XYZ file of C-alpha atoms in Angstrom:
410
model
C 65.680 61.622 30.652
C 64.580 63.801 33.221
C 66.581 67.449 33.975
C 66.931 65.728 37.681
C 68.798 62.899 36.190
C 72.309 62.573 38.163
C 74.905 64.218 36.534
C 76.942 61.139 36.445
C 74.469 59.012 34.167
C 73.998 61.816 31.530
C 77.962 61.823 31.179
C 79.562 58.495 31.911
C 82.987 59.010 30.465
C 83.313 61.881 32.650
C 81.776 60.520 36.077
C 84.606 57.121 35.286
C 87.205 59.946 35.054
C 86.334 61.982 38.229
C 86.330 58.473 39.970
C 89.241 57.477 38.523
C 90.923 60.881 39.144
C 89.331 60.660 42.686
C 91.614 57.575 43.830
C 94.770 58.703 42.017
C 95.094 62.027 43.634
C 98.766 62.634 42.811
C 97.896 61.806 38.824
C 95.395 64.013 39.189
C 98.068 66.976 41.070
C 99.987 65.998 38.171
C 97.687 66.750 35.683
C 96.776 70.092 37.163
C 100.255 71.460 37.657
C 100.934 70.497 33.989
C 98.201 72.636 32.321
C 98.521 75.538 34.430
C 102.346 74.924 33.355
C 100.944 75.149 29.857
C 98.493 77.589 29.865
C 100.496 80.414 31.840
C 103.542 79.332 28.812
C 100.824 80.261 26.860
C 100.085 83.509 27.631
C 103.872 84.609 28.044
C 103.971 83.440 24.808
C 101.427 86.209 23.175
C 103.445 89.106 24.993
C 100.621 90.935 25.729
C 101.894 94.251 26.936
C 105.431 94.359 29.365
C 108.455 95.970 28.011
C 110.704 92.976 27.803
C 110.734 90.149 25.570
C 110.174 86.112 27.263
C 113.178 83.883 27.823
C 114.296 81.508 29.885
C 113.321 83.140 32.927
C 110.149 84.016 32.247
C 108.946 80.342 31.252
C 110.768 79.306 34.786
C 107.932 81.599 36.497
C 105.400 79.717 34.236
C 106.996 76.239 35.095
C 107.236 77.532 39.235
C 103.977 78.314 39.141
C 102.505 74.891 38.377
C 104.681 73.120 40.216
C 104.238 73.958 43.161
C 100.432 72.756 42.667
C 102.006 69.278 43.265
C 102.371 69.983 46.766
C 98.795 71.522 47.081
C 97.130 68.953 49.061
C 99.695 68.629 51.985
C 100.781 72.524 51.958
C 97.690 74.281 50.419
C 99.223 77.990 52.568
C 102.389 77.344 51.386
C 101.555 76.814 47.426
C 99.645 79.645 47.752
C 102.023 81.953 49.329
C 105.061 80.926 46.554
C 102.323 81.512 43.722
C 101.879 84.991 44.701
C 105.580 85.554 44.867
C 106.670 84.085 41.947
C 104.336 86.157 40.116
C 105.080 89.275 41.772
C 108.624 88.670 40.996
C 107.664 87.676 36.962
C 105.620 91.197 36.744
C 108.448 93.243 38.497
C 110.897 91.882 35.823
C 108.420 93.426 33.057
C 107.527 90.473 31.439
C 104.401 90.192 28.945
C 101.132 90.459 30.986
C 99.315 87.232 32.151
C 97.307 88.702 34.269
C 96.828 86.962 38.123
C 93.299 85.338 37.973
C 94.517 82.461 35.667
C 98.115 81.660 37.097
C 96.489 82.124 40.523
C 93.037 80.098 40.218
C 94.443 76.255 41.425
C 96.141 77.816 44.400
C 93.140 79.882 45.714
C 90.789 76.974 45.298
C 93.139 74.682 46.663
C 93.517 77.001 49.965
C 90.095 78.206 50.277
C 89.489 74.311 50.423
C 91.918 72.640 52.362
C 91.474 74.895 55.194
C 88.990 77.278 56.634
C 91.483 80.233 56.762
C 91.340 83.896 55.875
C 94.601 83.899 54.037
C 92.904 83.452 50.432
C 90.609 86.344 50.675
C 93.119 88.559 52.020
C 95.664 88.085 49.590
C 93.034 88.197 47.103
C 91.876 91.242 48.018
C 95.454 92.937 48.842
C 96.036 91.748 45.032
C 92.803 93.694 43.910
C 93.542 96.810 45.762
C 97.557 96.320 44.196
C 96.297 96.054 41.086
C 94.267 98.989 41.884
C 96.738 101.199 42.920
C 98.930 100.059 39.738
C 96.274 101.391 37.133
C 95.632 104.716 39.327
C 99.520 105.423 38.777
C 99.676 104.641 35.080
C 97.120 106.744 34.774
C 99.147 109.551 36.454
C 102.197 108.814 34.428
C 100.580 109.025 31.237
C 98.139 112.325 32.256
C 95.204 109.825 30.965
C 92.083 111.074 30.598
C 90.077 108.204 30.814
C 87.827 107.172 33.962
C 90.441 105.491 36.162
C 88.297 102.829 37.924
C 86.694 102.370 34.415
C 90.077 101.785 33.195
C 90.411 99.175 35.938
C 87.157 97.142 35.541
C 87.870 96.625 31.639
C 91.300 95.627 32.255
C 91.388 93.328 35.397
C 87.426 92.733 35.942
C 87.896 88.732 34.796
C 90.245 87.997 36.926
C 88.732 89.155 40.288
C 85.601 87.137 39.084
C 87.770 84.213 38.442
C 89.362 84.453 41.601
C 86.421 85.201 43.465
C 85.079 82.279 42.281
C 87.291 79.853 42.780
C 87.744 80.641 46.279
C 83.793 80.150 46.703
C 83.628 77.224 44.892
C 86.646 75.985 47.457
C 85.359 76.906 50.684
C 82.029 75.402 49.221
C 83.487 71.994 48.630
C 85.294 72.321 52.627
C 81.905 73.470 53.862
C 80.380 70.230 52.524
C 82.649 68.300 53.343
C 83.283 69.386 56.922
C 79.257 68.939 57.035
C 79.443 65.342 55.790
C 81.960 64.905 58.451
C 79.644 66.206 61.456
C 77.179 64.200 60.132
C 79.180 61.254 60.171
C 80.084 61.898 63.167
C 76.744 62.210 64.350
C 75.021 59.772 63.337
C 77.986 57.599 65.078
C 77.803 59.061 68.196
C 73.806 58.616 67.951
C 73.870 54.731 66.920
C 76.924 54.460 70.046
C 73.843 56.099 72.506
C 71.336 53.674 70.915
C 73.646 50.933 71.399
C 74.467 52.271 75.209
C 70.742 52.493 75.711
C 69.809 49.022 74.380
C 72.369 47.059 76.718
C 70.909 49.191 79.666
C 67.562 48.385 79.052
C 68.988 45.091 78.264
C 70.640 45.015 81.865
C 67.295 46.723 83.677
C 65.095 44.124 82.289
C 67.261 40.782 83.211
C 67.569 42.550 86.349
C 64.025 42.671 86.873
C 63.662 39.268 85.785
C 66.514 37.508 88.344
C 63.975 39.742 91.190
C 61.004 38.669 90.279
C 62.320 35.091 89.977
C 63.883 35.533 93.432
C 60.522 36.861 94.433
C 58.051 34.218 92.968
C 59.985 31.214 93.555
C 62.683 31.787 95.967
C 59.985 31.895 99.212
C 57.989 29.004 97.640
C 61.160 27.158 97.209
C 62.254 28.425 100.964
C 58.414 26.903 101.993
C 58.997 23.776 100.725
C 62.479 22.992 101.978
C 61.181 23.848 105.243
C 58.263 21.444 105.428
C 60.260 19.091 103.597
C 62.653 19.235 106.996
C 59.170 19.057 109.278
C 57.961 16.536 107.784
C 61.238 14.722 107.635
C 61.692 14.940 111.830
C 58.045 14.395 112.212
C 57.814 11.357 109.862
C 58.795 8.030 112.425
C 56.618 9.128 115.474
C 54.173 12.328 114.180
C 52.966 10.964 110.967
C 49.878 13.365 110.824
C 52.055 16.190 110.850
C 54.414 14.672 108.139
C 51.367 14.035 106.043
C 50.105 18.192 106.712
C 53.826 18.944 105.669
C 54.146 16.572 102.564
C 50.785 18.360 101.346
C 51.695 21.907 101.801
C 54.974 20.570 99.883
C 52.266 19.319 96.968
C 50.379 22.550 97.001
C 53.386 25.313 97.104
C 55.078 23.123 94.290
C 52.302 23.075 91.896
C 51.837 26.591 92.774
C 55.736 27.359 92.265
C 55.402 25.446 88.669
C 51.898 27.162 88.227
C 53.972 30.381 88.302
C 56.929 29.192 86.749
C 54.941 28.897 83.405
C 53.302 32.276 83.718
C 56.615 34.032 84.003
C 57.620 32.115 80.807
C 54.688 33.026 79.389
C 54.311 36.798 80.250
C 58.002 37.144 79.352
C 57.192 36.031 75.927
C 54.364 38.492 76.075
C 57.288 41.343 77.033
C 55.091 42.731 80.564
C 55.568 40.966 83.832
C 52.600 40.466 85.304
C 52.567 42.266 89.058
C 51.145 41.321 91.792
C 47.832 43.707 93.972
C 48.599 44.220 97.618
C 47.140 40.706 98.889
C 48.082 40.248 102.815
C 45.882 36.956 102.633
C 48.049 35.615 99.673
C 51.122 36.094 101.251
C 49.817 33.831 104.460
C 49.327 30.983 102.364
C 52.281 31.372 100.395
C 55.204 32.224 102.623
C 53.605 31.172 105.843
C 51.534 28.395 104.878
C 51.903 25.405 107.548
C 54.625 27.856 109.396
C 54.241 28.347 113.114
C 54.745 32.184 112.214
C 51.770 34.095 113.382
C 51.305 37.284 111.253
C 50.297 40.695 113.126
C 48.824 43.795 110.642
C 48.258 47.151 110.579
C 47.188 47.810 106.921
C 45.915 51.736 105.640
C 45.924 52.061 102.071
C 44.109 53.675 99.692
C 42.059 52.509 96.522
C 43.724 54.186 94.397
C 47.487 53.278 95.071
C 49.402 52.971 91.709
C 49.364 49.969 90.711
C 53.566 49.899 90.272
C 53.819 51.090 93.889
C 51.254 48.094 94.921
C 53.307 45.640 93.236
C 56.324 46.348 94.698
C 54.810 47.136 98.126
C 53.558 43.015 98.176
C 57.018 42.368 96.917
C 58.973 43.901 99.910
C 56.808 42.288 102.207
C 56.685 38.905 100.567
C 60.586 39.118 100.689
C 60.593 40.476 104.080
C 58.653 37.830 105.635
C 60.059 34.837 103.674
C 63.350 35.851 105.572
C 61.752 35.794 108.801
C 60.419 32.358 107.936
C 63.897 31.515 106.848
C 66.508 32.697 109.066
C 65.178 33.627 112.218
C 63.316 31.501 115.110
C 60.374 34.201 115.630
C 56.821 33.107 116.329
C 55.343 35.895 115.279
C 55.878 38.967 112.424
C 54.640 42.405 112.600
C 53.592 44.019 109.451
C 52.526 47.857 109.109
C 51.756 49.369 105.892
C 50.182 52.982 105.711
C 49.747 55.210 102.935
C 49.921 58.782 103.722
C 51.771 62.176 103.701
C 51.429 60.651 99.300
C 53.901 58.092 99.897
C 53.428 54.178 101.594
C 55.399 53.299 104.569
C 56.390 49.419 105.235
C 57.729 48.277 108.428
C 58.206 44.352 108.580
C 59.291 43.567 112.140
C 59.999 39.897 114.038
C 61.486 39.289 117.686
C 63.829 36.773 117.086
C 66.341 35.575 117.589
C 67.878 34.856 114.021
C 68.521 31.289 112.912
C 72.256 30.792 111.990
C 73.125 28.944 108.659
C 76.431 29.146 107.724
C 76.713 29.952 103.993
C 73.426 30.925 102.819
C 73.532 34.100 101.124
C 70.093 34.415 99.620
C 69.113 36.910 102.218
C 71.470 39.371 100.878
C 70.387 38.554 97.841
C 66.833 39.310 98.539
C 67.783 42.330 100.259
C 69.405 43.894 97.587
C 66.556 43.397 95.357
C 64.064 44.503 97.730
C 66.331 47.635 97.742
C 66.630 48.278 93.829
C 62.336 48.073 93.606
C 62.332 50.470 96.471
C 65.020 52.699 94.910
C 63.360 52.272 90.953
C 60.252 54.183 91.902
C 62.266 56.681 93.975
C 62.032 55.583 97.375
C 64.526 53.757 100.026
C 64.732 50.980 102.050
C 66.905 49.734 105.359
C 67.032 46.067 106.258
C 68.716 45.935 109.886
C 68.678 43.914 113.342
C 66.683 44.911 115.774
C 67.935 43.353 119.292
C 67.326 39.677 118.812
C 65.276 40.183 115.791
C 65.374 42.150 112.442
C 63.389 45.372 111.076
C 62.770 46.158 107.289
C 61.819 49.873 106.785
C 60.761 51.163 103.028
C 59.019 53.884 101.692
C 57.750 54.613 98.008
C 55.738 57.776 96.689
C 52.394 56.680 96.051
C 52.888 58.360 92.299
C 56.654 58.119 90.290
C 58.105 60.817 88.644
C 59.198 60.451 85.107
C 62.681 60.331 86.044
C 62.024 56.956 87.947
C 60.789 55.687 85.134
C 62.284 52.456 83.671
C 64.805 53.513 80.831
C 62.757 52.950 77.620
C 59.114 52.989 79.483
C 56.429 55.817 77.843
C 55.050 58.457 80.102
């Protein structure tokens, strides 16, 4: 087995007991205040040094100081604090020597890792510079001639390394831990953004889809009920001109089903197909068998992006499939110019409007001419103009990566 073998398959007993110690943690407090209980017995025990003998006292320090470890967990500062004074008050009585690394160890680790506080350093270190202080005076009192900070490394140098390493081994395991928590954390507040971002693109795209559905097959649809009218009035008397009406019906609904399918199919391709800046498409689309005489003024460039082109043809398509729709105009003015690097639109009829009481699609079409104007970083007003009605837009001729779509690569 390899030396990078986890720890827990080259001793199994042991990695069962951590676990099992892991999800009983007041067995394991148990445990711990128990053998500290023991151990610091122990040492009274050997009367090492003091000048009075161990009774019942004495083992009542040893038995204080592990159990307060049961509380640990829940009052790490406060187990700590009573460990330090119950031995203070053991060593004051002149009991045997059991020195302070030992007794001391569970409650350092267990404050150093509960909490990221300065309280186990400093009383480590006041207990280093006490224990100091204690040797300098014995030395005094005795007239020693022996090295006094020698005298203090032999006697009390295992100690301060024990308790110096508990304490890092403490705020080592807190460190990690607190780390593993961030990282949680993290990686939660990262899949809640991916999430947020997925049900906006989600949004933007059937957005985009309900407009270009509007767009494609809401003025074909507008075309056709239109004729279908026509060539309903014209039918008993005019049957030449129900016959012109019933075949621009035939044409505009094999061309509505025509793009119908490629929709369907470019939406199971992901990419919606857009439409070039076509003036001559839009005549026999919107205004195909319409009265509506169409006026231009059209300066472009070659080079328009092709995004800004699309949705140029779209605003006008829109425009003028509501002048067909709602208004009694005979004739549309359309101006499109591309300079100062953005392209104006101005769609423009006389009037007056035709009235038909609950149709909404206008607004609807409005509002999505406004969104394509307002994706690529540009505006658009849609207003009456005396008897008739004025659309205004105006797109830069190149987007800046902030209009991107949300998802889309620069």
């Amino acid at each position: 087995m390899s030396a990078a073998a986890p720890r827990i398959e080259r001793f199994p007993l042991m990695g069962q007991l951590h676990r099992w110690l892991a999800q009983r943690p007041r067995v394991a407090d148990a445990i711990l205040a128990i053998t500290v209980t023991l151990l610091v017995s122990w040492l009274i025990q050997a009367e090492n040094g003091g000048f009075r003998a161990p009774d019942a006292a004495a083992y009542l320090c040893a038995l204080l100081l592990g159990g307060v470890l049961l509380f640990r967990r829940r009052y790490p500062m406060t187990v700590l604090l009573l460990s330090v004074a119950a031995l203070g008050g053991y060593t004051a009585m002149g009991y045997p020597s059991i020195g302070v690394g030992l007794p001391l160890a569970a409650a350092l680790f267990s404050a150093a890792e509960r909490d990221r506080h300065p309280w186990p350093i400093s009383l480590a270190a006041a207990l280093v510079f006490t224990l100091f202080f204690s040797v300098l005076a014995a030395s005094f009192v005795h007239e020693a001639d022996t090295n006094v900070f020698s005298m203090f490394v032999h006697s009390w140098a295992a100690d301060i390394a024990l308790m110096a390493a508990v304490i890092a081994l403490g705020d080592s395991i807190r460190a990690r831990r607190d780390l593993a928590q961030r990282s949680a954390r993290l990686v939660e507040a990262t899949a809640e953004h991916e999430r947020s971002l997925a049900q906006r693109v989600a949004a933007e795209e059937r957005t985009a889809i309900a407009r270009e559905l509007h767009d494609t097959l809401g003025h074909q649809n507008t075309v056709i009920s239109m004729h279908a009218e026509v060539a309903t009035a014209a039918l008993p008397g005019e049957p030449k001109i129900a016959q012109s009406s019933l075949a621009v019906i035939t044409s505009t609904s094999r061309g509505m089903m025509k793009q119908l399918r490629d929709t369907v199919h470019t939406l199971r391709e992901h990419e919606i197909r857009q439409p070039s800046l076509d003036i001559k498409t839009l005549e026999k689309t919107v205004l195909a068998g319409s009265p509506l005489e169409l006026d231009t003024d059209i300066r472009t460039g070659a080079d328009l992006d092709h995004d800004v082109e699309a949705t140029a043809y779209r605003i006008v398509q829109e425009a003028l499939t509501n002048v067909a729709k709602h208004s009694h105009a005979t004739r549309a003015f359309v101006q499109i110019r591309d300079e100062d690097n953005q392209v104006s639109i101005v769609v423009h009829d006389e009037g007056p409007l035709r009235h038909r009481p609950g149709t909404d699609s206008s607004r609807v079409g409005i509002l999505g001419m406004k969104e394509r104007a307002a994706a690529l970083g540009g505006w658009l007003t849609a207003e009456r103009q005396g008897d008739g009605f004025e659309v205004r837009a105006a797109l830069p001729t190149h987007r800046s990566p902030q209009h991107r779509p949300t998802g889309e690569r620069a």
